[in-house]
PDB file of C-alpha atoms in Angstrom:
ATOM      1  CA  MET W   1     -41.957  23.863  28.807  1.00  0.00           C
ATOM      2  CA  SER W   2     -41.980  19.888  29.161  1.00  0.00           C
ATOM      3  CA  GLU W   3     -39.512  17.451  28.056  1.00  0.00           C
ATOM      4  CA  ASP W   4     -41.556  15.977  25.133  1.00  0.00           C
ATOM      5  CA  THR W   5     -41.562  19.588  23.685  1.00  0.00           C
ATOM      6  CA  LEU W   6     -37.937  19.970  23.569  1.00  0.00           C
ATOM      7  CA  PRO W   7     -35.832  19.562  19.975  1.00  0.00           C
ATOM      8  CA  GLU W   8     -34.579  16.362  20.022  1.00  0.00           C
ATOM      9  CA  GLU W   9     -30.944  17.402  20.215  1.00  0.00           C
ATOM     10  CA  LEU W  10     -31.680  19.002  23.606  1.00  0.00           C
ATOM     11  CA  ASN W  11     -33.506  16.070  25.069  1.00  0.00           C
ATOM     12  CA  SER W  12     -30.829  13.430  24.076  1.00  0.00           C
ATOM     13  CA  PRO W  13     -27.803  13.250  26.164  1.00  0.00           C
ATOM     14  CA  GLU W  14     -26.092  11.481  23.294  1.00  0.00           C
ATOM     15  CA  PRO W  15     -23.420  13.631  21.941  1.00  0.00           C
ATOM     16  CA  THR W  16     -23.923  15.114  18.388  1.00  0.00           C
ATOM     17  CA  ALA W  17     -23.230  13.588  15.147  1.00  0.00           C
ATOM     18  CA  GLU W  18     -20.673  16.362  14.020  1.00  0.00           C
ATOM     19  CA  SER W  19     -18.544  15.459  17.438  1.00  0.00           C
ATOM     20  CA  THR W  20     -18.705  11.637  16.819  1.00  0.00           C
ATOM     21  CA  GLU W  21     -18.034  12.454  13.100  1.00  0.00           C
ATOM     22  CA  ILE W  22     -14.526  13.868  14.427  1.00  0.00           C
ATOM     23  CA  ALA W  23     -13.622  11.054  16.383  1.00  0.00           C
ATOM     24  CA  VAL W  24     -14.473   8.581  13.498  1.00  0.00           C
ATOM     25  CA  GLU W  25     -12.330  10.259  11.089  1.00  0.00           C
ATOM     26  CA  ALA W  26      -9.530  10.371  13.290  1.00  0.00           C
ATOM     27  CA  THR W  27      -9.817   6.468  13.777  1.00  0.00           C
ATOM     28  CA  ASP W  28     -10.860   5.421  10.558  1.00  0.00           C
ATOM     29  CA  ASP W  29      -7.329   4.310   8.854  1.00  0.00           C
ATOM     30  CA  PRO W  30      -5.651   1.832  11.125  1.00  0.00           C
ATOM     31  CA  ASP W  31      -2.518   2.282   8.962  1.00  0.00           C
ATOM     32  CA  THR W  32      -2.151   5.713  10.373  1.00  0.00           C
ATOM     33  CA  HIS W  33      -2.102   4.902  13.909  1.00  0.00           C
ATOM     34  CA  ARG W  34       1.280   5.021  16.099  1.00  0.00           C
ATOM     35  CA  PHE W  35       2.417   2.340  18.146  1.00  0.00           C
ATOM     36  CA  GLU W  36       4.204   2.404  21.399  1.00  0.00           C
ATOM     37  CA  CYS W  37       6.606  -0.201  22.931  1.00  0.00           C
ATOM     38  CA  ARG W  38       5.638  -1.138  26.409  1.00  0.00           C
ATOM     39  CA  ALA W  39       9.223  -1.925  27.431  1.00  0.00           C
ATOM     40  CA  CYS W  40      10.972   1.189  26.731  1.00  0.00           C
ATOM     41  CA  GLY W  41       8.433   4.097  25.597  1.00  0.00           C
ATOM     42  CA  PHE W  42       9.527   4.292  21.851  1.00  0.00           C
ATOM     43  CA  VAL W  43       6.645   5.630  19.752  1.00  0.00           C
ATOM     44  CA  TYR W  44       6.667   4.089  16.031  1.00  0.00           C
ATOM     45  CA  ASP W  45       5.155   6.887  13.805  1.00  0.00           C
ATOM     46  CA  PRO W  46       4.300   5.594  10.425  1.00  0.00           C
ATOM     47  CA  ASP W  47       4.462   9.203   9.308  1.00  0.00           C
ATOM     48  CA  GLU W  48       8.172   9.405  10.033  1.00  0.00           C
ATOM     49  CA  GLY W  49       9.549   5.920   9.965  1.00  0.00           C
ATOM     50  CA  VAL W  50      12.725   4.725  11.424  1.00  0.00           C
ATOM     51  CA  LYS W  51      15.848   6.053   9.677  1.00  0.00           C
ATOM     52  CA  LYS W  52      18.141   3.756  12.076  1.00  0.00           C
ATOM     53  CA  LEU W  53      16.525   0.952  10.382  1.00  0.00           C
ATOM     54  CA  ALA W  54      15.876   2.202   6.806  1.00  0.00           C
ATOM     55  CA  ILE W  55      12.117   1.841   7.337  1.00  0.00           C
ATOM     56  CA  GLU W  56      10.835   4.790   5.023  1.00  0.00           C
ATOM     57  CA  ALA W  57       8.165   7.187   6.111  1.00  0.00           C
ATOM     58  CA  GLY W  58       4.647   6.200   5.396  1.00  0.00           C
ATOM     59  CA  THR W  59       5.349   2.284   6.205  1.00  0.00           C
ATOM     60  CA  PRO W  60       2.528   1.213   8.561  1.00  0.00           C
ATOM     61  CA  PHE W  61       3.282  -0.699  11.444  1.00  0.00           C
ATOM     62  CA  SER W  62       1.033  -3.718  10.017  1.00  0.00           C
ATOM     63  CA  ALA W  63       3.485  -3.644   7.190  1.00  0.00           C
ATOM     64  CA  LEU W  64       6.639  -4.668   9.194  1.00  0.00           C
ATOM     65  CA  ASP W  65       7.805  -7.905   9.273  1.00  0.00           C
ATOM     66  CA  PRO W  66       6.877  -9.517  12.982  1.00  0.00           C
ATOM     67  CA  ASP W  67       9.616 -11.883  12.837  1.00  0.00           C
ATOM     68  CA  THR W  68      12.544  -9.344  11.877  1.00  0.00           C
ATOM     69  CA  PHE W  69      11.304  -5.851  13.243  1.00  0.00           C
ATOM     70  CA  ARG W  70      12.722  -5.078  16.750  1.00  0.00           C
ATOM     71  CA  CYS W  71      12.353  -2.178  18.878  1.00  0.00           C
ATOM     72  CA  PRO W  72      15.318   0.181  17.862  1.00  0.00           C
ATOM     73  CA  VAL W  73      15.870   0.970  21.554  1.00  0.00           C
ATOM     74  CA  CYS W  74      15.220  -2.040  23.567  1.00  0.00           C
ATOM     75  CA  ARG W  75      14.978  -4.676  20.716  1.00  0.00           C
ATOM     76  CA  SER W  76      11.699  -5.837  21.857  1.00  0.00           C
ATOM     77  CA  LYS W  77       9.509  -7.951  19.398  1.00  0.00           C
ATOM     78  CA  THR W  78       6.015  -6.428  17.843  1.00  0.00           C
ATOM     79  CA  LEU W  79       4.287  -8.137  20.517  1.00  0.00           C
ATOM     80  CA  ALA W  80       5.634  -5.345  22.785  1.00  0.00           C
ATOM     81  CA  PHE W  81       4.187  -2.719  21.029  1.00  0.00           C
ATOM     82  CA  LYS W  82       0.485  -1.228  21.506  1.00  0.00           C
ATOM     83  CA  ASP W  83      -1.548   0.709  19.624  1.00  0.00           C
ATOM     84  CA  ILE W  84      -2.025   4.413  20.776  1.00  0.00           C
ATOM     85  CA  GLY W  85      -4.133   5.873  18.004  1.00  0.00           C
ATOM     86  CA  PRO W  86      -3.306   8.394  15.353  1.00  0.00           C
ATOM     87  CA  ARG W  87      -1.253  11.398  16.314  1.00  0.00           C
ATOM     88  CA  ASN W  88      -4.149  14.080  15.804  1.00  0.00           C
ATOM     89  CA  LYS W  89      -6.640  12.664  17.753  1.00  0.00           C
ATOM     90  CA  PRO W  90      -8.899  14.303  20.062  1.00  0.00           C
ATOM     91  CA  SER W  91      -8.080  13.514  23.581  1.00  0.00           C
ATOM     92  CA  GLY W  92     -10.451  11.736  25.926  1.00  0.00           C
ATOM     93  CA  PHE W  93     -13.243   9.504  25.893  1.00  0.00           C
ATOM     94  CA  GLU W  94     -15.203   9.427  22.203  1.00  0.00           C
ATOM     95  CA  GLU W  95     -18.359   9.794  24.192  1.00  0.00           C
ATOM     96  CA  ASN W  96     -17.284  13.056  25.910  1.00  0.00           C
ATOM     97  CA  LEU W  97     -16.674  14.759  22.805  1.00  0.00           C
ATOM     98  CA  GLY W  98     -19.983  16.391  22.143  1.00  0.00           C
ATOM     99  CA  TYR W  99     -20.157  18.007  25.847  1.00  0.00           C
ATOM    100  CA  GLY W 100     -18.730  21.254  26.630  1.00  0.00           C
ATOM    101  CA  LEU W 101     -17.908  24.292  24.861  1.00  0.00           C
ATOM    102  CA  GLY W 102     -16.383  22.528  21.771  1.00  0.00           C
ATOM    103  CA  VAL W 103     -12.598  22.270  23.310  1.00  0.00           C
ATOM    104  CA  ASN W 104     -13.446  18.412  23.840  1.00  0.00           C
ATOM    105  CA  THR W 105     -12.849  18.113  20.174  1.00  0.00           C
ATOM    106  CA  LEU W 106      -9.540  19.803  19.935  1.00  0.00           C
ATOM    107  CA  THR W 107      -6.273  17.964  19.699  1.00  0.00           C
ATOM    108  CA  PRO W 108      -4.084  18.281  22.936  1.00  0.00           C
ATOM    109  CA  GLY W 109      -1.677  20.388  20.701  1.00  0.00           C
ATOM    110  CA  GLN W 110      -4.409  23.057  20.073  1.00  0.00           C
ATOM    111  CA  LYS W 111      -5.535  22.776  23.594  1.00  0.00           C
ATOM    112  CA  ASN W 112      -2.071  23.669  24.497  1.00  0.00           C
ATOM    113  CA  VAL W 113      -2.161  26.920  22.181  1.00  0.00           C
ATOM    114  CA  LEU W 114      -5.480  27.684  23.730  1.00  0.00           C
ATOM    115  CA  ILE W 115      -4.560  27.368  27.647  1.00  0.00           C
ATOM    116  CA  PHE W 116      -1.026  29.169  27.067  1.00  0.00           C
ATOM    117  CA  GLY W 117      -2.171  31.667  24.638  1.00  0.00           C
ATOM    118  CA  GLY W 118      -4.857  32.710  27.292  1.00  0.00           C
ATOM    119  CA  PHE W 119      -2.099  32.975  30.221  1.00  0.00           C
ATOM    120  CA  ALA W 120      -0.235  35.347  27.779  1.00  0.00           C
ATOM    121  CA  LEU W 121      -3.094  37.475  27.236  1.00  0.00           C
ATOM    122  CA  ALA W 122      -3.684  37.740  30.805  1.00  0.00           C
ATOM    123  CA  ILE W 123      -0.241  38.553  31.504  1.00  0.00           C
ATOM    124  CA  ALA W 124      -0.353  41.365  28.984  1.00  0.00           C
ATOM    125  CA  PHE W 125      -3.505  42.563  29.913  1.00  0.00           C
ATOM    126  CA  PHE W 126      -2.363  42.781  33.948  1.00  0.00           C
ATOM    127  CA  LEU W 127       1.092  44.362  32.792  1.00  0.00           C
ATOM    128  CA  SER W 128      -0.866  46.862  30.913  1.00  0.00           C
ATOM    129  CA  LEU W 129      -2.435  47.936  34.079  1.00  0.00           C
ATOM    130  CA  TYR W 130       0.700  49.222  35.118  1.00  0.00           C
ATOM    131  CA  SER W 131       0.415  51.956  32.296  1.00  0.00           C
ATOM    132  CA  LEU W 132      -2.786  53.438  33.934  1.00  0.00           C
ATOM    133  CA  ARG W 133      -2.330  56.180  36.602  1.00  0.00           C
TER     134      ARG W 133
END
């Protein structure tokens, strides 16, 4: 079979539309992005807000007043914060999300469940070998 007769999705090294769609959904709304203080590592999450500063949950970082808002830990200005993206964004580079066995599109929490769940199953399997005689 020559390269010209392969289906388009197999012939192209580009990630599939489905995997890039997942990545786009995660980064569409900048109001859901978290911001990390580069000085101390504090993470401002708009879903949580900051109770110490009376900032309600659901307040995006862009809605905070840059003149009055300070990091609750180190008192740095808003210029010290960098965008780290939304909470449930798939980890890794967006162009690599279409490769592999579908694991690249999982969030870090889902990957942890997969890895440690696999370890637990392996341990249970090996412990069950003691019951054989």
